[in-house]
Coordinates of C-alpha atoms in Angstrom, one line a residue:
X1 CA -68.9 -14.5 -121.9
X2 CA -68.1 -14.7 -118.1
X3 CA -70.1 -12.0 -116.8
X4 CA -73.5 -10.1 -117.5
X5 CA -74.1 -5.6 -117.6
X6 CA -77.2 -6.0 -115.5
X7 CA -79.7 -2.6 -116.3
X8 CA -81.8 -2.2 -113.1
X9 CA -84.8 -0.2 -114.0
X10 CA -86.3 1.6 -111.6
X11 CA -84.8 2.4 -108.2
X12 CA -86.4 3.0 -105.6
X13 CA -87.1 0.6 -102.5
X14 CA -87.1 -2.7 -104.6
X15 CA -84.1 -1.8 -106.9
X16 CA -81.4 0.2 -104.7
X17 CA -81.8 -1.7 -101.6
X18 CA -82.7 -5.4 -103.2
X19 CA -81.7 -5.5 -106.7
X20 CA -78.6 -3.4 -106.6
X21 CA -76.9 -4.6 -103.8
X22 CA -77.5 -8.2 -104.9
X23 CA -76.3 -7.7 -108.3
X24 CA -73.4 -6.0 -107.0
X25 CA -72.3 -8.8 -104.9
X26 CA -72.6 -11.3 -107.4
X27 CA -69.0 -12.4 -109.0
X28 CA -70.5 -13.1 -112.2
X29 CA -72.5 -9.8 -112.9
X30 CA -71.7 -6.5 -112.9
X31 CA -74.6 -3.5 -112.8
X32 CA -74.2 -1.5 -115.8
X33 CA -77.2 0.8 -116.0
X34 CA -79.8 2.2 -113.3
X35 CA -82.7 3.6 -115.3
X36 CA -85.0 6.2 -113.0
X37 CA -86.6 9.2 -113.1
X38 CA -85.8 10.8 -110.1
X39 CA -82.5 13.2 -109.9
X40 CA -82.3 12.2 -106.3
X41 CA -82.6 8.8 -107.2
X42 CA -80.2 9.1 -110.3
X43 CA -77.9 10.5 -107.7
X44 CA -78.0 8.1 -104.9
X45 CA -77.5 5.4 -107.7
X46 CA -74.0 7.4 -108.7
X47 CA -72.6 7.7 -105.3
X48 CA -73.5 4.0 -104.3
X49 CA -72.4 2.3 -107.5
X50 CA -69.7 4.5 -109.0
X51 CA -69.5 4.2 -113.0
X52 CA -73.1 3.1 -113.1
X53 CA -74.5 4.7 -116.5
X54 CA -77.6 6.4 -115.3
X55 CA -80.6 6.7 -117.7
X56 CA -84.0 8.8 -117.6
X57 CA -86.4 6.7 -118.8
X58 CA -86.6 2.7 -120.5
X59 CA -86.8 4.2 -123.7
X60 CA -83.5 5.6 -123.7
X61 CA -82.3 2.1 -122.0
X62 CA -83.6 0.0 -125.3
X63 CA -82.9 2.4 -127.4
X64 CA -78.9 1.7 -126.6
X65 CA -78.8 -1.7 -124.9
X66 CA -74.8 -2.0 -125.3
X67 CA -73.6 -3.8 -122.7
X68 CA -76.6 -5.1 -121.2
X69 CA -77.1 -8.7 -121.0
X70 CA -79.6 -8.7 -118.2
X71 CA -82.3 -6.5 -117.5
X72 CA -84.3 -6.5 -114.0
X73 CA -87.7 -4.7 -113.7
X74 CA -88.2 -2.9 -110.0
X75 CA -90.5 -0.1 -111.9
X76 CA -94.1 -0.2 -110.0
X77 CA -96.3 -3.0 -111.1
X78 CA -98.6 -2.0 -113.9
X79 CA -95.3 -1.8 -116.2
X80 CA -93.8 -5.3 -115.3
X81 CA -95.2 -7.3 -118.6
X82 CA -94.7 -4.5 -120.7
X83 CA -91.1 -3.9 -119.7
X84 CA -90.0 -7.6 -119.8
X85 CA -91.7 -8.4 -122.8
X86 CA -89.8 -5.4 -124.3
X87 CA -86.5 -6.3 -122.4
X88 CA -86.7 -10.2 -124.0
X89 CA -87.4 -8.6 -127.4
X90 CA -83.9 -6.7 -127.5
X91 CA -82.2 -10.1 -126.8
X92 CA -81.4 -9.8 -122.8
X93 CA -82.2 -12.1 -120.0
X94 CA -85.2 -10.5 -117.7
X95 CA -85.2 -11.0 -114.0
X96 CA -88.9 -9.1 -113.3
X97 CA -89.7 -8.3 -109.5
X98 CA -93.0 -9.4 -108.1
X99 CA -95.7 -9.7 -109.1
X100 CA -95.1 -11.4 -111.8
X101 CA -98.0 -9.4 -114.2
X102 CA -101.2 -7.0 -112.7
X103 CA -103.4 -10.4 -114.6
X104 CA -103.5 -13.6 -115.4
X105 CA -104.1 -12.7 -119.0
X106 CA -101.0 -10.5 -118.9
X107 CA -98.6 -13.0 -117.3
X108 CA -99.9 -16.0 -119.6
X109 CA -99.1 -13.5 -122.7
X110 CA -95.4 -13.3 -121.6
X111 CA -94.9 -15.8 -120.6
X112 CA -95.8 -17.3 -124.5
X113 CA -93.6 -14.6 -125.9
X114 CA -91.0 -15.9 -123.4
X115 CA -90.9 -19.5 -124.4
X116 CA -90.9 -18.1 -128.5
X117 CA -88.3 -16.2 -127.6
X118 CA -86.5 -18.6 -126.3
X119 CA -85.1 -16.1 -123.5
X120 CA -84.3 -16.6 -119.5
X121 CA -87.2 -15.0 -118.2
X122 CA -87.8 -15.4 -113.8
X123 CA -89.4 -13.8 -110.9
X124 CA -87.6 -12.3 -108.1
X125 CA -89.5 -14.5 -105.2
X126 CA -86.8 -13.7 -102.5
X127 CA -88.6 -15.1 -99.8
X128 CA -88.0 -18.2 -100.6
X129 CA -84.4 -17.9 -99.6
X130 CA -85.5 -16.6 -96.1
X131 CA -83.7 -18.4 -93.1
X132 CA -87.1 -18.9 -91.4
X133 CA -88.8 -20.4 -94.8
X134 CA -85.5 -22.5 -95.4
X135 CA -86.3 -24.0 -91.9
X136 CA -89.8 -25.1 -92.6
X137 CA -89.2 -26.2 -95.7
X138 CA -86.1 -28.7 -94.9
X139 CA -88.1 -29.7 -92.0
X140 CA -91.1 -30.3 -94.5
X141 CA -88.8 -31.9 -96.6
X142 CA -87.3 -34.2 -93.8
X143 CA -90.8 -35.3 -92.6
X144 CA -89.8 -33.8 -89.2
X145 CA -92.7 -32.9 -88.3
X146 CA -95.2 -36.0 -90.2
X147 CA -97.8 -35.1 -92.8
X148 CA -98.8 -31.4 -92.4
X149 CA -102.3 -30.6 -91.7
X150 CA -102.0 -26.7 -91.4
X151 CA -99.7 -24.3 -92.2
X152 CA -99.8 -20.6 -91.1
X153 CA -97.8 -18.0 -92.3
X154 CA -98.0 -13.8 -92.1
X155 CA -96.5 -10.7 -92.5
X156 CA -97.6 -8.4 -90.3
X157 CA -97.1 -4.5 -89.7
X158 CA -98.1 -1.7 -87.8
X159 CA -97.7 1.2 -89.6
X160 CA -101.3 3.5 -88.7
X161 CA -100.1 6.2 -90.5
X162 CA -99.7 5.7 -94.5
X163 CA -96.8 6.3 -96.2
X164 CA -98.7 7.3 -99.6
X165 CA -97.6 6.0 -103.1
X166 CA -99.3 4.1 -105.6
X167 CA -99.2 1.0 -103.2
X168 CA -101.6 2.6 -101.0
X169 CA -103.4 4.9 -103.1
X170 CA -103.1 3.0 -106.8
X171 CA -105.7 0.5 -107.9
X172 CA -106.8 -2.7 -109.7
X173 CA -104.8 -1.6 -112.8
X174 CA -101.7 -0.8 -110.7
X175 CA -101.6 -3.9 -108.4
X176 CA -101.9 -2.0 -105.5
X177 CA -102.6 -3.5 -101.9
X178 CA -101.6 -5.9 -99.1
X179 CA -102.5 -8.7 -101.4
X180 CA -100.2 -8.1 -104.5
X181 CA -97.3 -7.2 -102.1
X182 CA -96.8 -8.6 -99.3
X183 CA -99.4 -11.7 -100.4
X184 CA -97.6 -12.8 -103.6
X185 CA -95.0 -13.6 -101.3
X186 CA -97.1 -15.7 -98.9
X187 CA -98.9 -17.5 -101.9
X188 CA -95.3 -18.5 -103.4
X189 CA -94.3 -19.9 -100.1
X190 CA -97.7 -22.0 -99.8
X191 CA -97.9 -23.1 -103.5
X192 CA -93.5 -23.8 -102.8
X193 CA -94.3 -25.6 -99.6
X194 CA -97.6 -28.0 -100.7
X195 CA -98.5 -27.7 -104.3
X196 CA -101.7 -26.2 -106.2
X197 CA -104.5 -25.0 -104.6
X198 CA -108.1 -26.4 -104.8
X199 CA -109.6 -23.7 -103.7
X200 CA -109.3 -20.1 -102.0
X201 CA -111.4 -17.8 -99.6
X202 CA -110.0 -14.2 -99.1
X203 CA -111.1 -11.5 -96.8
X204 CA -109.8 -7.8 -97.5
X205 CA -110.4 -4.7 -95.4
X206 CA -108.7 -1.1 -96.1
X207 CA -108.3 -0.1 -92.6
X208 CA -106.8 3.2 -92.4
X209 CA -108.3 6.6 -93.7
X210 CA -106.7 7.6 -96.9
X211 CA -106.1 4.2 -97.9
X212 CA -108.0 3.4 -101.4
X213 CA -107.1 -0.5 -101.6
X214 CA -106.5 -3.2 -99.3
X215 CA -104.4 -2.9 -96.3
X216 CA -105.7 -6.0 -93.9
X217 CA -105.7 -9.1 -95.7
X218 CA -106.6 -12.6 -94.6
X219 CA -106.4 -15.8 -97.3
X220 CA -107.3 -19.7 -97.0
X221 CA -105.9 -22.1 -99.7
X222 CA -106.9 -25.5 -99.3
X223 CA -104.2 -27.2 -101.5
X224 CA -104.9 -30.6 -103.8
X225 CA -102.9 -32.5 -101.6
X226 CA -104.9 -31.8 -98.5
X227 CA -103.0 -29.4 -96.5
X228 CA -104.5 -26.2 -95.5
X229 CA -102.8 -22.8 -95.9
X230 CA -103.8 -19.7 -93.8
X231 CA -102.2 -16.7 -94.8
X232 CA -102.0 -13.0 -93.1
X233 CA -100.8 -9.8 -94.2
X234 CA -101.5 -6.4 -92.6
X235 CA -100.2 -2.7 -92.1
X236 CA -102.5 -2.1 -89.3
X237 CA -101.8 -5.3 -86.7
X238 CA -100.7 -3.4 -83.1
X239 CA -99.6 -7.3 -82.1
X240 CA -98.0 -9.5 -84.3
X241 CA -98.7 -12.9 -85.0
X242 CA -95.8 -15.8 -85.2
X243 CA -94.0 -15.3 -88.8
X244 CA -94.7 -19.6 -89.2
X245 CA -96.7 -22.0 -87.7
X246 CA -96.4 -25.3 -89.1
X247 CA -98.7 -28.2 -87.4
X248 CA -98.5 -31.8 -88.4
X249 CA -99.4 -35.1 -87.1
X250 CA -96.5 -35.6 -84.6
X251 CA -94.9 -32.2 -84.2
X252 CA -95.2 -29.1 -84.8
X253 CA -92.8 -26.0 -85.6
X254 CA -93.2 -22.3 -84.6
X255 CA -91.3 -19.1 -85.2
X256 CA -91.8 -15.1 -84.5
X257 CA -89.8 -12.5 -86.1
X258 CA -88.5 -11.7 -89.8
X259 CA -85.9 -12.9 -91.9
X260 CA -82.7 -10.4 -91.2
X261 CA -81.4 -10.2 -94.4
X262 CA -84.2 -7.0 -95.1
X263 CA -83.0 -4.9 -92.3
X264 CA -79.2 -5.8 -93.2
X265 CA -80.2 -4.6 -96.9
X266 CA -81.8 -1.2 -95.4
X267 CA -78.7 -0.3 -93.1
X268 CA -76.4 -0.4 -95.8
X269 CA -74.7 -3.7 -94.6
X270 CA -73.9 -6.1 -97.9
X271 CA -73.0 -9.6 -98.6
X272 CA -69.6 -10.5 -98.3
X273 CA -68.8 -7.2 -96.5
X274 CA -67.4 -9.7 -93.7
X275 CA -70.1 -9.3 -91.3
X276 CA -72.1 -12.5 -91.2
X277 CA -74.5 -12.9 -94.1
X278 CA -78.6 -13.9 -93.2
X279 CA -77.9 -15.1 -89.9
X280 CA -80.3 -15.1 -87.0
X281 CA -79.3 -14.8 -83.3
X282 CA -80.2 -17.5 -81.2
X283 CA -82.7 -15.8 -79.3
X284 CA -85.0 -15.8 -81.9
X285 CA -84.8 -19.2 -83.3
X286 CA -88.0 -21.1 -83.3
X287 CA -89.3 -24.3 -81.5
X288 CA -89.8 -28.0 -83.0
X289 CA -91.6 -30.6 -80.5
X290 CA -95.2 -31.8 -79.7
X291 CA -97.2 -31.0 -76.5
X292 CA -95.5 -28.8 -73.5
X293 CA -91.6 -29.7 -74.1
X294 CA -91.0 -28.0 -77.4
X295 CA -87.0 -27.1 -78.5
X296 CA -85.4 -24.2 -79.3
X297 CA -84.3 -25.5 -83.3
X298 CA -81.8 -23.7 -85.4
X299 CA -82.7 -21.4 -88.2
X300 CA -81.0 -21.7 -91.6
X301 CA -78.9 -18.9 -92.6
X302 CA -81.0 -16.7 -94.8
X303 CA -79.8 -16.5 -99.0
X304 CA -80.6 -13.8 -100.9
X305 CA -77.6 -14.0 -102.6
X306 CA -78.4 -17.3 -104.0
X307 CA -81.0 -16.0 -106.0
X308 CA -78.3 -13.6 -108.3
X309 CA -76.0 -16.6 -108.1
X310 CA -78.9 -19.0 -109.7
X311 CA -79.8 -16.2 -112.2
X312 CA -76.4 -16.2 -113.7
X313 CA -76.0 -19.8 -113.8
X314 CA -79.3 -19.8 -116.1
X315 CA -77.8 -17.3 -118.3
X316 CA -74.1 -18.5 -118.6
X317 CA -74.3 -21.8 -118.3
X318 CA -78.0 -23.1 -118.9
X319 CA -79.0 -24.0 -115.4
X320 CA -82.6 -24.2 -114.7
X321 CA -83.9 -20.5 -113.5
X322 CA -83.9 -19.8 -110.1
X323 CA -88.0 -19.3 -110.2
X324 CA -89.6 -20.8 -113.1
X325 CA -92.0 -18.1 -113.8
X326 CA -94.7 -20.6 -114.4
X327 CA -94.6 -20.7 -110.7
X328 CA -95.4 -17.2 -110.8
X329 CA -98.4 -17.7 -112.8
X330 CA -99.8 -19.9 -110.4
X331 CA -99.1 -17.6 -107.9
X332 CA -101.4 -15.0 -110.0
X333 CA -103.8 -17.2 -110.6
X334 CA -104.7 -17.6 -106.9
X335 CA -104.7 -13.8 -106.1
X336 CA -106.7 -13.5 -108.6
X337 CA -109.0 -15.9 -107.4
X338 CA -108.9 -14.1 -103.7
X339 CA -109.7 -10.6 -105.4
X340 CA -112.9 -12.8 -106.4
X341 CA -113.2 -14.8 -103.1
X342 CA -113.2 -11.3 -100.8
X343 CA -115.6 -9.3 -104.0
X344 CA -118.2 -12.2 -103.3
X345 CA -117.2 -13.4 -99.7
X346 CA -117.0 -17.1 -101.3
X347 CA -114.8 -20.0 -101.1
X348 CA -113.4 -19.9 -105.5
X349 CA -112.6 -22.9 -106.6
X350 CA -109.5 -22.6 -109.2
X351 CA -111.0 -25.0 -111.6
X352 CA -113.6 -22.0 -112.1
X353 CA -116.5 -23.1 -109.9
X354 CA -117.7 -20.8 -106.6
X355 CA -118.7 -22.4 -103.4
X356 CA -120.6 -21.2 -100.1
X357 CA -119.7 -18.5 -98.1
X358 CA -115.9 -19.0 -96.5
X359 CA -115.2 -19.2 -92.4
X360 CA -114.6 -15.8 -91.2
X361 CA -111.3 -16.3 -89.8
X362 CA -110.2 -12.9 -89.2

């Protein structure tokens, strides 16, 4: 086999501008099947990916799963185990978006199936392959900047008005809110940069009216290894914060701004199209020094690509996955822990035990 009929099911923000597009660029895949229940969606999914077979509903997908090697879940989050455990029963590879699983109980149970199964199961974590986390992470990785006390990171919004949608209106059951969106990312890039964490103290807020969960999120890790992780996500922050501050013992790094590979995504721009690919201008490159002389220091090109590129590998040619989904799990484990922390307004300790109450660091 030398390529893989990828069925994207669902498509709306997560599968036509992430999935698709990524799939479609990749040499060694080819998107076979867009399962949604929207005619407009169904539509838009014809005119950008002309042959796609478009399908209703995942029952009609596994009832006919010809074709399909690969199967990526994009549907909203309450359906994520179910559909991957189903997608690894008909035989096919599952790439599932995050989060992983709404619980820890849920993820653990695939993740079992998974490994009987003896199918490539991963988690679409693309914010690991952000220019900006690439940076800090080489740096990390070259010592550039000594032992790291603290590490901030947020994504940050101001969007007063809602948009609606089960993300701001859905609850526990649907993992709905800041914290199971925009946080899994965050927690991924922590647990990526520095290892488990000890410990976590969450504070959540739903600040706009009409909003039933969590819009305003604030989350400490103190990792096993010492460092400290302070994590922001909002929809309601008028000024933004920098996207990373990294602060060790002899330098530190800082950078504002996102990742542009998003914004390329939305405007229809694509990898390989011949524009340049995940690359930000110089203007908004971040600084590396100590005291009042920090340097402007190149960002990495941003990678989504890589990700689709890993995937295949895995499948094809037995290559590690691209996120083990035992990562992802972890990842769980700690929002679950900061639903706790911010229920209780504690400091949860992830061997079980609760401490006093946490800092107040809005």
């Amino acid at each position: 086999m030398s390529s893989l009929g990828v069925a994207i099911i669902g498509y709306g923000l997560a599968g036509a501008v992430f999935h698709a597009p990524l799939v479609a660029a990749e040499p060694r895949l080819r998107l076979a099947a867009v399962v949604t229940g929207s005619a407009q969606r169904a539509e838009q999914a014809r005119q950008e990916h002309p042959g796609v077979r478009v399908l209703p509903d995942a029952d009609s997908l596994f009832a006919d799963m010809s074709g399909i090697d690969l199967v990526v879940v994009a549907a909203p989050n309450r359906v994520h185990a179910e559909l991957a455990r189903r997608a690894l029963a008909a035989g096919a590879a599952v790439v599932v978006d995050k989060p992983f699983a709404v619980t820890v109980a849920e993820a653990e149970d695939l993740l079992r199936y998974a490994r009987g199964a003896g199918g490539v199961l991963t988690v679409f974590q693309n914010r690991r392959w952000d220019g900006d986390f690439r940076t800090v992470r080489r740096l990390v990785a070259e010592d550039a900047l000594g032992p790291v006390r603290r590490f901030e990171s947020r994504f940050q919004r101001w969007r007063p008005v809602p948009k609606g949608g089960w993300r701001e209106l859905g609850g526990p059951a649907d993992a709905a809110g800041i914290l199971y969106d925009l946080g899994s990312h965050l927690v991924d890039q922590a647990l990526t940069l520095f290892g488990p964490a000890a410990s976590v103290y969450c504070e959540l807020a739903h600040r706009r009216p009409g909003v039933s969960t969590d819009d305003d999120m604030f989350l400490a890790l103190t990792h096993t290894g010492g460092v400290h992780s302070h994590l922001w996500a909002s929809a309601v922050a008028p000024l933004l914060g920098p996207r990373f501050r990294v602060l060790g013992d002899r330098a530190g790094y800082e950078v504002h701004g996102l990742d542009p590979q998003e914004a390329a995504l939305r405007a229809g721009h694509r990898p390989g199209d011949g524009t340049p690919w995940g690359e930000a201008d110089e203007a908004d490159y971040g600084v590396l020094g100590a005291g009042d002389d920090p340097a402007p220091y190149p960002t990495l090109p941003g990678d989504y690509p890589a990700f689709y590129a890993a995937t295949a590998a895995a499948v094809l040619d037995g290559a590690p996955a691209p996120v083990d989904p035992a990562d992802a799990l972890a990842g769980l484990r700690v929002l679950e822990a900061a639903r706790e922390s911010a229920a209780k307004g504690v400091i949860v300790s992830l061997g079980g035990a609760s401490g006093s109450a946490g800092p107040g660091l809005w």
